XYZ file of C-alpha atoms in Angstrom:
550
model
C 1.405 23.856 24.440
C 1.608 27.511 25.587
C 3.584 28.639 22.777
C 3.979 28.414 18.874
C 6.741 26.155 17.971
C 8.308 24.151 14.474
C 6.088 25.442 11.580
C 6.074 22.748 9.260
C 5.608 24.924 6.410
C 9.660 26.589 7.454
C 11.651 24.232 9.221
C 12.800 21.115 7.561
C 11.317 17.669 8.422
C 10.159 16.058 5.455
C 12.736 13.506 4.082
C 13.206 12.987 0.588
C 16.594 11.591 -2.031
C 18.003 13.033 -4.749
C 19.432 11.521 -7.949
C 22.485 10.928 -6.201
C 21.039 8.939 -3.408
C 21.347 11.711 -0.673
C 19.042 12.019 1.350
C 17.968 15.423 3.191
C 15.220 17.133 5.164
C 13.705 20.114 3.454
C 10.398 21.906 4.582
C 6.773 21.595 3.336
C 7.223 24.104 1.142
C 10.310 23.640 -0.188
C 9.395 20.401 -1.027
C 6.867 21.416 -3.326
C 9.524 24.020 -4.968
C 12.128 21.047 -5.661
C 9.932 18.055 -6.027
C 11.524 17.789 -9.306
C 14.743 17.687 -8.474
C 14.176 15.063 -5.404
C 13.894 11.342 -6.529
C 11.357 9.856 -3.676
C 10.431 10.114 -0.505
C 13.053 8.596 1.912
C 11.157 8.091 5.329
C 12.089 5.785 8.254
C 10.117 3.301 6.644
C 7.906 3.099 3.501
C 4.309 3.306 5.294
C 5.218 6.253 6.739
C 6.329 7.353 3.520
C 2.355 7.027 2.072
C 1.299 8.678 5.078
C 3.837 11.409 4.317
C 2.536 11.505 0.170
C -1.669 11.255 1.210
C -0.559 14.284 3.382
C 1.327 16.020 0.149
C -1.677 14.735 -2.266
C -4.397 16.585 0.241
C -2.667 19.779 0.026
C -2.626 19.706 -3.985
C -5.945 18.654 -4.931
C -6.949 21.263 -2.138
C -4.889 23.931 -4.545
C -5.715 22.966 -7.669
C -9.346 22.498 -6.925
C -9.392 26.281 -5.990
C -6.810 27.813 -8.649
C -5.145 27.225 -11.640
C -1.336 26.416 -12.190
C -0.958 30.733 -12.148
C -2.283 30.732 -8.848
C -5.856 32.850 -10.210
C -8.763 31.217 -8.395
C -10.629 29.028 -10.645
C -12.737 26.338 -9.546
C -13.651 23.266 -11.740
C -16.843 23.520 -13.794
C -16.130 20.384 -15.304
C -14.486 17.080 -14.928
C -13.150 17.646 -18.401
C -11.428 20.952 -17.159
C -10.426 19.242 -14.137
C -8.295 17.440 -16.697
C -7.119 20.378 -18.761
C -5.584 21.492 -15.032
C -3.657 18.277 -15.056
C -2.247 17.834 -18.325
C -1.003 21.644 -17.874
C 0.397 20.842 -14.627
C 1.999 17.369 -16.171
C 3.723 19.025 -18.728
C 5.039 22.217 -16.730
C 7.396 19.358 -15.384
C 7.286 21.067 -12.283
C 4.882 22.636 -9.940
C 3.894 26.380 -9.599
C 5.405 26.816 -6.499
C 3.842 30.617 -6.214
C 0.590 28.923 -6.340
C 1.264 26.363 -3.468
C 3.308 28.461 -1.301
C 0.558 31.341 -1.346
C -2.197 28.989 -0.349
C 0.041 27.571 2.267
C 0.965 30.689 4.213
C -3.033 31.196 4.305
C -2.608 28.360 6.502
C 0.467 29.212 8.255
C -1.172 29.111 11.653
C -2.792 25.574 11.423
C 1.066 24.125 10.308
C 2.561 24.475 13.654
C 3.397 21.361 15.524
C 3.011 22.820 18.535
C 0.215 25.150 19.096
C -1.626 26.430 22.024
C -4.925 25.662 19.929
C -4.442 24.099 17.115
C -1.510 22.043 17.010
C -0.827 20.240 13.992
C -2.953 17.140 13.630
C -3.298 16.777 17.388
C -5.916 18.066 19.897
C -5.643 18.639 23.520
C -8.661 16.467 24.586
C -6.066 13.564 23.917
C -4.216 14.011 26.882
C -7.656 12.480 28.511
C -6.252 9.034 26.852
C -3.464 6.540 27.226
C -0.074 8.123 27.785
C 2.474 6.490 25.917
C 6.269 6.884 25.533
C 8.270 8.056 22.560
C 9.146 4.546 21.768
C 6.174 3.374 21.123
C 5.755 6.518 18.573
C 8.594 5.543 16.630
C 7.144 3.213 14.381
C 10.943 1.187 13.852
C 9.799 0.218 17.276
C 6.271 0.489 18.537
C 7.464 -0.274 21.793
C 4.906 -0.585 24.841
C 5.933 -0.463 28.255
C 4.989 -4.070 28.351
C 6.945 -5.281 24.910
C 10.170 -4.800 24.571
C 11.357 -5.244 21.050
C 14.650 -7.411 20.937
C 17.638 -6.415 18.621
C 16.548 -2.928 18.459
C 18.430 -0.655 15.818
C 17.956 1.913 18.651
C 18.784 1.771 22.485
C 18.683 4.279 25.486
C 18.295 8.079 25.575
C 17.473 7.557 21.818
C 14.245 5.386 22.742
C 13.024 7.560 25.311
C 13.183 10.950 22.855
C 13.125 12.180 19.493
C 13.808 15.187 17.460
C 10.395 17.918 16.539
C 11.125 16.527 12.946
C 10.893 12.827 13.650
C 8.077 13.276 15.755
C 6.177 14.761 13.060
C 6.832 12.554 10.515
C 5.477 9.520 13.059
C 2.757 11.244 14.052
C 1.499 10.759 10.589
C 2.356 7.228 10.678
C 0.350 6.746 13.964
C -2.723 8.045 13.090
C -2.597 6.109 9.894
C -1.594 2.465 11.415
C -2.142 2.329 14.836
C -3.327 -1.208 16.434
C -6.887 -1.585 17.563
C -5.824 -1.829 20.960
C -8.402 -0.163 23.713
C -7.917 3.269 24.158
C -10.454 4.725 25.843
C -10.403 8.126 27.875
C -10.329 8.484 31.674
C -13.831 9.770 31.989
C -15.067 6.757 29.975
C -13.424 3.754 32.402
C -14.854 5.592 35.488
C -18.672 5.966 34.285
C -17.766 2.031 32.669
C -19.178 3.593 29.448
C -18.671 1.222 26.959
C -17.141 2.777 23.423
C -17.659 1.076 19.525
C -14.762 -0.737 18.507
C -12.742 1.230 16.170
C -10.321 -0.954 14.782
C -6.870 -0.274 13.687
C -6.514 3.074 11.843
C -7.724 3.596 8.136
C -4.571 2.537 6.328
C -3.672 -0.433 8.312
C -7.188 -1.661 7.112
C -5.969 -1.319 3.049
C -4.171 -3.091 0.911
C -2.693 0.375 -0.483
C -1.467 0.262 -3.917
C -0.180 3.803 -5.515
C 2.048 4.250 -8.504
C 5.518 6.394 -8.353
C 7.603 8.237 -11.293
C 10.840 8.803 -12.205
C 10.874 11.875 -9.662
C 9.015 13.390 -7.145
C 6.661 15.696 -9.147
C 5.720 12.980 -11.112
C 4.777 10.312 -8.508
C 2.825 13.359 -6.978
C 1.464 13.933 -10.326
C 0.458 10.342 -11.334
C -1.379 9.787 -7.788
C -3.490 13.635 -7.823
C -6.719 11.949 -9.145
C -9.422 14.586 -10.710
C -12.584 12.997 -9.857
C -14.201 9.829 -9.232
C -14.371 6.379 -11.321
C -17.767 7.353 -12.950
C -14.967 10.633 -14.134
C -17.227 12.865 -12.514
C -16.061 15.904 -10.181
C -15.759 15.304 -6.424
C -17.080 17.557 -3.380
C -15.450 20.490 -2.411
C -11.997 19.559 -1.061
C -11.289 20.508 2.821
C -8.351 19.036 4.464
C -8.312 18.781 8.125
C -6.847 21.850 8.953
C -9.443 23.615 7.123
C -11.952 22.760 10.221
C -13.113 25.680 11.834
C -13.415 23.513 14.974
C -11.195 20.691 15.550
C -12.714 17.207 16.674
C -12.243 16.913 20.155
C -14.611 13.424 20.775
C -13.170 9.785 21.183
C -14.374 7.067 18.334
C -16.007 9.300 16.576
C -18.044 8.200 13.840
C -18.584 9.789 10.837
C -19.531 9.471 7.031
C -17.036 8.344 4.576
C -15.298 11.702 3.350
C -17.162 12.816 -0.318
C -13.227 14.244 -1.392
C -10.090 13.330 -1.688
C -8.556 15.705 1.091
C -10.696 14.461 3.540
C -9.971 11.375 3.283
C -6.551 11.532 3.086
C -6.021 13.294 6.419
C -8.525 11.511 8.105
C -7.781 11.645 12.007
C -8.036 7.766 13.005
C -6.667 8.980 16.634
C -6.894 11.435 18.381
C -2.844 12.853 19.667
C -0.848 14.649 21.735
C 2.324 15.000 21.822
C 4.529 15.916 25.510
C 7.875 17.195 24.667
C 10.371 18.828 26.952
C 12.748 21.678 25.529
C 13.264 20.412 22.057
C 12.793 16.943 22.446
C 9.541 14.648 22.027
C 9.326 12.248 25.343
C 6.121 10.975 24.419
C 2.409 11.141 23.308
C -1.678 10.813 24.219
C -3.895 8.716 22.355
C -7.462 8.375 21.884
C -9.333 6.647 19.094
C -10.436 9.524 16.728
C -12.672 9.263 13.619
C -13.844 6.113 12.065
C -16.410 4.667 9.601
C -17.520 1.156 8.553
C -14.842 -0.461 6.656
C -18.035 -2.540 4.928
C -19.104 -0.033 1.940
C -21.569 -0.430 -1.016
C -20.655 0.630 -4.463
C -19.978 4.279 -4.765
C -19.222 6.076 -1.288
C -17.279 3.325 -0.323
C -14.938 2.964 -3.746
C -14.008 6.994 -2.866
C -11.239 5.388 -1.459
C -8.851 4.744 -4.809
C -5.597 3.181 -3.729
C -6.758 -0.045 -2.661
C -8.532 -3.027 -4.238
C -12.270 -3.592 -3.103
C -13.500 -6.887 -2.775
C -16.987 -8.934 -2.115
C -16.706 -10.838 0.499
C -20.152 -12.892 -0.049
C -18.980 -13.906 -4.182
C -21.711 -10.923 -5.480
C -24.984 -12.569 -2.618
C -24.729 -9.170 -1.259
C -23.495 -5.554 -3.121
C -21.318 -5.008 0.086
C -17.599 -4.665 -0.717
C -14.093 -4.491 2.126
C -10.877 -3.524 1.311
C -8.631 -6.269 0.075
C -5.121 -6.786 2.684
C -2.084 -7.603 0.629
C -0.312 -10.952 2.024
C 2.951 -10.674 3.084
C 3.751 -14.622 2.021
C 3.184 -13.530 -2.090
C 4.970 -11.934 -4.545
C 2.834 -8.433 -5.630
C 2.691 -9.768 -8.985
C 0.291 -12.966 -8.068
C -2.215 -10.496 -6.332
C -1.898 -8.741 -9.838
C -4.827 -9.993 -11.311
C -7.599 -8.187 -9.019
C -4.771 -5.086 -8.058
C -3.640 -4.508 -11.084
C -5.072 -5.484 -14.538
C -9.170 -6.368 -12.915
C -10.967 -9.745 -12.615
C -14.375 -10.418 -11.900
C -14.295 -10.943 -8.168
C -12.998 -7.596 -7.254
C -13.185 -3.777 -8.040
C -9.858 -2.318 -9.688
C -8.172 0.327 -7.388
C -9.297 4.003 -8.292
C -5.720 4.919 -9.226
C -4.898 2.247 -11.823
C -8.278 3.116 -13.200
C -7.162 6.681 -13.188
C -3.793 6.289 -14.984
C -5.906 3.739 -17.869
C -7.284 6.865 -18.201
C -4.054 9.115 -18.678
C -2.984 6.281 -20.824
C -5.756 6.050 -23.286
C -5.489 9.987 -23.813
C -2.127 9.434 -24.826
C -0.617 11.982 -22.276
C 1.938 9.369 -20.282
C 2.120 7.187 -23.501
C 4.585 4.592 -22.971
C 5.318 5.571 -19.535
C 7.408 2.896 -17.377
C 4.509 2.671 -14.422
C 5.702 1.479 -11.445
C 3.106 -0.009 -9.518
C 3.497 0.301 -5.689
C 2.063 -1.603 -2.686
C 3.028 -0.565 1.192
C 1.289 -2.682 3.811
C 1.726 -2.941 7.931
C 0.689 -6.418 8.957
C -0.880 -7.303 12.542
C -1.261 -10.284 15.091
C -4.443 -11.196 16.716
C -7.341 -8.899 15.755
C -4.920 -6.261 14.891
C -3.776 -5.997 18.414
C -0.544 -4.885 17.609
C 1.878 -4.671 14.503
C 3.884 -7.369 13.506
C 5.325 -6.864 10.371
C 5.661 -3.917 7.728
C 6.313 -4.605 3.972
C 6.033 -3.167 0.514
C 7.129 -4.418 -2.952
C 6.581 -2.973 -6.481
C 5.780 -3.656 -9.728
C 7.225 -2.517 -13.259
C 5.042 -2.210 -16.473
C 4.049 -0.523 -19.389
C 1.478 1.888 -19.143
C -0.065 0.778 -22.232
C -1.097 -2.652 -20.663
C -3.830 -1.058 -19.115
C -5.428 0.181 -21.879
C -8.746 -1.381 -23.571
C -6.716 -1.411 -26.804
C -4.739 -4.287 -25.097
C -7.257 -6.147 -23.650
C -5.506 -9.112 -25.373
C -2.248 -8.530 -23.714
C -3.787 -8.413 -20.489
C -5.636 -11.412 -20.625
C -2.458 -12.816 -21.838
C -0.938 -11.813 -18.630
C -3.460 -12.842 -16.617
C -3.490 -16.307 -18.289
C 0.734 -16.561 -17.686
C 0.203 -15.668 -13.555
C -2.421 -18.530 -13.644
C -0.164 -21.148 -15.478
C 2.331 -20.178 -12.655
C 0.001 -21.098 -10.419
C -0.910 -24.493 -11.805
C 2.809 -25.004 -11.950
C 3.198 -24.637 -8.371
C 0.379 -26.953 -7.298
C 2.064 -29.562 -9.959
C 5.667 -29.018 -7.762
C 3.622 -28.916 -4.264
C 2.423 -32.358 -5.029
C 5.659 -33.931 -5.850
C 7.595 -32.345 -2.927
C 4.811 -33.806 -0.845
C 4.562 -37.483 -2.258
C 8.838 -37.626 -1.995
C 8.726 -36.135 1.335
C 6.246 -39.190 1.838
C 8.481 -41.514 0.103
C 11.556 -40.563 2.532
C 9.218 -42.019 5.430
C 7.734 -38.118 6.091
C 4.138 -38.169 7.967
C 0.973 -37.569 5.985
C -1.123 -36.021 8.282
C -3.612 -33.565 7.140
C -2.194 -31.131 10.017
C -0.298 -28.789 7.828
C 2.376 -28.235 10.930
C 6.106 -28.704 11.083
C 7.251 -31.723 10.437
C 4.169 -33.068 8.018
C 5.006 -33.996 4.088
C 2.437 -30.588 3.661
C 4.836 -28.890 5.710
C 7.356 -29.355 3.780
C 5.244 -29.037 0.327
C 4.866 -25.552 1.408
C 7.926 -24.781 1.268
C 9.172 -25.975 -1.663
C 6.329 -24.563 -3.276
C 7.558 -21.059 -1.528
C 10.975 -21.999 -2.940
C 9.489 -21.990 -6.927
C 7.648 -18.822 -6.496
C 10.981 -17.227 -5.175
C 12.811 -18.427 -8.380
C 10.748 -17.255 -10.928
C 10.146 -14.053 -8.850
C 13.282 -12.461 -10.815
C 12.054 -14.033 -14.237
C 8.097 -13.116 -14.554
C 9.019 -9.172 -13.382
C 11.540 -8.761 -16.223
C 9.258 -10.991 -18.369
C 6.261 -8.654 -18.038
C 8.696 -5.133 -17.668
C 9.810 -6.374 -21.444
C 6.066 -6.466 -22.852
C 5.458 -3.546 -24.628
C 1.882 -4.470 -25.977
C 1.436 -3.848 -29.980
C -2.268 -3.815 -31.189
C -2.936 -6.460 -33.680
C 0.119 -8.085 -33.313
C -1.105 -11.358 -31.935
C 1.964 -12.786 -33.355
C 4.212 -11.083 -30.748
C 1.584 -12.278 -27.966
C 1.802 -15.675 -29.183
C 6.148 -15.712 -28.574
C 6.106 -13.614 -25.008
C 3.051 -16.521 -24.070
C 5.479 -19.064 -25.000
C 8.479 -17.953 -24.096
C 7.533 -17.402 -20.387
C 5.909 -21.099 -19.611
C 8.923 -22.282 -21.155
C 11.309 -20.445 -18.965
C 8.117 -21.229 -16.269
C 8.224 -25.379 -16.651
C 12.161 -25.231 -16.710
C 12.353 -23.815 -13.457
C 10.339 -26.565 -12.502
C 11.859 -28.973 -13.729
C 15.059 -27.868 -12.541
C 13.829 -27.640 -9.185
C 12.027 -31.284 -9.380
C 15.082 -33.127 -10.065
C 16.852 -31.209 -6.868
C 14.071 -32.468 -4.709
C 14.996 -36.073 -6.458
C 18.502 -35.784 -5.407
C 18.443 -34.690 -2.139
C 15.598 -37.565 -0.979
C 18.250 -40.788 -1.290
C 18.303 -43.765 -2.554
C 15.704 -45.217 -0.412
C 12.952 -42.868 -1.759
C 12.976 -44.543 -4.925
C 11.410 -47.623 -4.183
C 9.035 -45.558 -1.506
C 7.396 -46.443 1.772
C 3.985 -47.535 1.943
C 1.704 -45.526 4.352
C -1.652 -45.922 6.021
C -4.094 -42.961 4.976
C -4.178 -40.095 6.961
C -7.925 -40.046 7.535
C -8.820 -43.679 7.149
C -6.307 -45.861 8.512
C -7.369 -48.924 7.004
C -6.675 -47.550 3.812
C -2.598 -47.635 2.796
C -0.788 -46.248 -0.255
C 2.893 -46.737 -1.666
C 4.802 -43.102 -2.356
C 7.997 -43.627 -4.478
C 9.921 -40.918 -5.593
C 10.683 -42.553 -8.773
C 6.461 -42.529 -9.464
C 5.906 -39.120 -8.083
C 8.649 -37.799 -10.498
C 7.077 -39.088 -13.641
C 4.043 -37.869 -12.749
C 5.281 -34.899 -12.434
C 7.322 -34.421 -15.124
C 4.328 -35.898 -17.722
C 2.814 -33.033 -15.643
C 4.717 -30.796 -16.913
C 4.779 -31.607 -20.693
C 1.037 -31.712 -20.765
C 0.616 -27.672 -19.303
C 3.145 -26.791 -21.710
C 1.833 -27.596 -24.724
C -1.203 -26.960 -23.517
C-alpha cells in the first residue's frame, strides 16, 4: 500500500436504515451527525453489525472520556460526573457532532483503509501469513479454497472481489469471528517453531448480549457504559489507532484491556488486505492479540456484553464466557442473561441500564434486549452457523423495586420448563407404544429421538405467547395482586398449549397405540414394560392439572 486510499472518516461504507426501511451507506462521520435520524444498523449480517457498533462505541467513550458534549476538554473526576456526561448527552437526543467530528479529523490519518503505514486495522507483517481469497472474507460465505459453500447467494466475479466499502465492513467481522484454524507465519513453519493456540477471535468466544433503541443514537446511547460494575471510573480510554506503534507480532498475548476502547477494537488477527484498482481480491492473516478466555472476578468481568459463568459450580473463583445455543429460544437463557441467578454473573450492560433505570432517566423505556452469536464445528475450526434473536421488556423489570416481578418471571420460564419435560415424556412413551425403539442412544429413529422433537415443537408454540406475555408486564410495586393474574394467566395459556399439543400426538399414533406394545428394557433386557398411549396420556394430563394448580 504505496498510497493513501478510502478514508473511512469521508467516503461512505457504513450501512445503516432509516424509518422508512431504506437502507444507505453514509461515512463515519456522518453517521454520528444523523444517528438520530437512522433506525439501526443494516449490515450483511447482524455479527458484523456488533462488530460495526463496538467499533462506533470505542470512538465515543474515547470522546466523551476526553470532552464534554461542547467539545471543551474535560476529563472525568468522578464516576458520578461520568454520569452527569450521559444524562446530558441522553437528553440532547442527538449527538454533538462538532465534538466527534473534531476529535476524528485528529485522527484522520489512522482512518485510511489503505495506508502505506498505517492502514486501517491491518498491518503489513500479515502478508507473512496465510493468503486467502476475497471469498473467504465475505463472511455470507467464508469460503476456503478447499470448501465450497453450496447454494451460494453469490457466484463468480462477485466471489473473487469486493467493493473498498464491503471490504471494510468484513474486515471488522474477521478480526472479531474468525475460526481457530492454524495460521501461523512463514518464518514460523520453517524454524518448526511451535505458536500458543489462540482460539477463535474474541467475539466468537461470547455469548454477546447488547440492548438497542428506538433509533440509532439511542442504541449507541444505551450501550456507552461509564465505568465498571463496582460504578467506578475505568482507565484511560485508547482505541487501537491511538498506538503509537502498531502490533506487528503473531499470537500475541497480552493483558485483558483495563477500558472499554481497548477492548472493543481488540486486534484478534492480524490483516492485510490485496486489492487491485478499486477492488478487494483478497487478504493475509495471522493470529493477532489474545488473552485467556478463563478470568477471575474483576479484570475478567471488564468485558460487559456477555454473561460470565463458573464452570466448577463456585470450587474455584474462575469464571468463562457463557455461548448462547442456537437450539433455544433467548428467553429460556433469560434467567442468567437477563434478570441474574446464582450460577452466573449478569452481563455488565443489563447491570448498567438497572442502573439508568433506578435513576429514573429511561423510566419506562421499551428495552430491547439483543443477542448476536456465530456458531462453530469441531473446536471452532470453522463457522457453521450465525444467529441472533431479541428480547422485549420493560425497563423497570430490572429494577430492585421489582424484585418480585422478576422472580415471578423467573418462576414462569421454569414452569415452562417442567411443562416440556411433562410433554417429552409422553411423546416418548406413545412413540414407544406405536412399536418405536427405546434405546438410550438418543439418534434418529429412537422414541428419545422423537421426544426431542416434540419437545422442540412446544417450545416453538409458546415462543409467540411468553414474548408478548412478558412485553405486556409493566411491573407495579406493591401490587402483588396484578403479579398474582399475569402468574396465572401465563401457565394457563402454558398447560393449554400442552394439552393441545398432547392430544395431537394421541391422534396421529393410531389405534394400535392404545392398547401399547410391551418392550424389553433398554439396559436390562430381562426386564420388559407395557407403553400404551391411552396410560401415557393420563399421566400426562393428571400431569398437567397438578403443575397448574400448583
Amino acid at each position: 500500500m504505496n498510497d493513501k486510499d478510502f478514508n473511512l472518516l469521508d467516503e461512505p461504507w457504513i450501512r445503516v436504515i432509516d424509518g422508512d426501511c431504506n437502507v444507505h451507506e453514509v461515512s463515519l462521520i456522518k453517521l454520528f451527525e444523523q444517528a438520530h435520524n437512522y433506525k439501526d444498523l443494516c449490515g450483511e449480517l447482524p455479527t458484523q453489525d456488533f462488530a460495526m457498533l463496538r467499533l462506533l462505541l470505542a470512538v465515543l467513550h474515547t470522546v466523551f472520556s476526553r470532552y464534554d458534549e461542547n467539545g471543551d476538554e474535560s476529563p472525568f473526576e468522578d464516576f458520578g460526573e461520568a454520569l452527569e456526561r450521559w444524562k446530558v448527552l441522553w437528553e440532547n437526543g442527538r449527538f454533538p457532532a462538532e465534538a466527534i467530528t473534531e476529535y476524528l479529523e485528529s485522527q484522520r490519518e489512522n482512518f485510511y483503509l489503505f495506508h502505506p503505514e498505517r492502514p486501517f486495522y491491518q498491518c503489513e507483517h500479515a502478508k507473512a501469513g496465510t493468503e486467502y481469497s476475497a471469498s473467504k472474507l465475505n463472511g455470507n460465505l467464508s469460503e476456503s479454497s478447499n470448501k465450497l459453500r453450496l447454494f451460494a447467494d453469490i457466484s463468480g466475479k462477485a466471489k473473487e472481489e469486493m467493493s473498498f466499502a464491503e471490504a471494510a465492513r468484513w474486515l471488522l467481522y474477521v478480526n472479531a469471528y474468525d475460526d481457530t484454524s492454524a495460521k501461523p507465519s512463514r518464518e514460523s513453519k520453517e524454524r518448526g517453531v511451535k505458536l500458543p493456540s489462540v482460539g477463535v477471535g474474541w467475539l466468537g468466544k461470547l455469548g454477546i448480549i447488547f440492548v438497542t433503541g428506538d433509533n440509532l443514537f439511542e442504541t449507541l446511547m444505551l450501550n456507552l457504559i461509564m465505568g465498571n460494575e463496582n460504578r467506578e471510573l475505568l482507565e484511560k480510554e485508547i482505541p487501537v489507532w491511538e498506538r503509537e506503534k502498531i502490533a506487528d507480532g503473531e499470537r500475541t498475548q497480552i493483558s485483558f484491556p483495563n477500558n472499554f476502547s481497548e477492548l472493543y477494537t481488540l486486534q484478534s488477527r492480524r490483516l492485510y488486505l490485496k486489492k487491485n484498482d478499486k477492488k478487494v481480491t483478497g487478504y493475509f492473516l495471522l493470529g493477532g492479540d489474545f488473552f485467556d478466555r478463563e478470568q477471575k472476578p474483576g479484570a475478567g468481568w471488564m468485558e460487559p456484553m456477555t454473561v460470565w459463568r463458573n464452570p466448577d459450580n463456585k470450587k474455584t473463583d474462575v469464571y468463562i464466557p457463557q455461548r448462547h445455543d442456537a437450539s433455544k429460544q433467548f428467553w429460556r437463557e433469560c434467567p442468567a442473561a437477563v434478570l441474574g441467578d446464582e450460577k452466573n454473573q449478569q452481563p455488565g450492560i443489563i447491570v448498567w441500564i438497572k442502573n439508568l433505570e433506578e435513576r429514573g432517566w429511561i423510566k419506562n423505556y421499551d428495552l430491547n434486549v439483543r443477542i448476536v452469536s456465530v456458531q462453530y464445528g469441531d473446536k471452532d475450526f470453522f463457522v457453521t452457523n450465525v444467529f441472533s434473536d431479541s428480547l422485549q421488556m420493560h425497563a423497570s423489570l430490572l429494577s430492585d423495586m421489582n424484585v418480585s416481578w422478576r422472580n415471578m418471571v423467573l418462576d414462569s420460564i421454569e414452569f415452562c420448563d417442567s411443562i416440556a419435560k411433562k410433554v417429552w415424556s409422553l411423546a416418548k412413551d406413545v412413540n414407544l407404544a406405536c412399536g418405536g425403539s427405546n434405546s438410550t442412544k438418543e439418534s434418529k429413529g429412537t422414541s428419545a429421538f422423537f421426544a426431542e422433537n416434540v419437545k422442540a415443537d412446544f417450545y416453538n408454540r409458546i415462543d409467540g405467547p411468553f414474548r408478548r406475555w412478558l412485553y405486556g408486564l409493566n411491573p407495579e410495586p406493591g401490587r402483588d395482586d396484578i403479579l398474582y393474574h399475569k402468574k396465572e394467566e401465563w401457565r394457563h395459556e402454558c398447560v393449554w398449549a400442552a394439552r393441545k399439543l398432547g392430544n395431537e400426538i394421541i391422534r396421529q399414533a393410531g389405534a394400535a397405540a392404545i392398547f401399547g406394545k410391551t418392550k424389553s428394557g433398554s439396559d436390562d433386557k430381562k426386564s420388559s414394560e407395557t407403553f400404551s398411549a391411552a396410560r401415557a396420556m393420563n399421566r400426562f394430563l393428571s400431569g398437567l392439572n397438578a403443575a397448574e394448580k400448583s
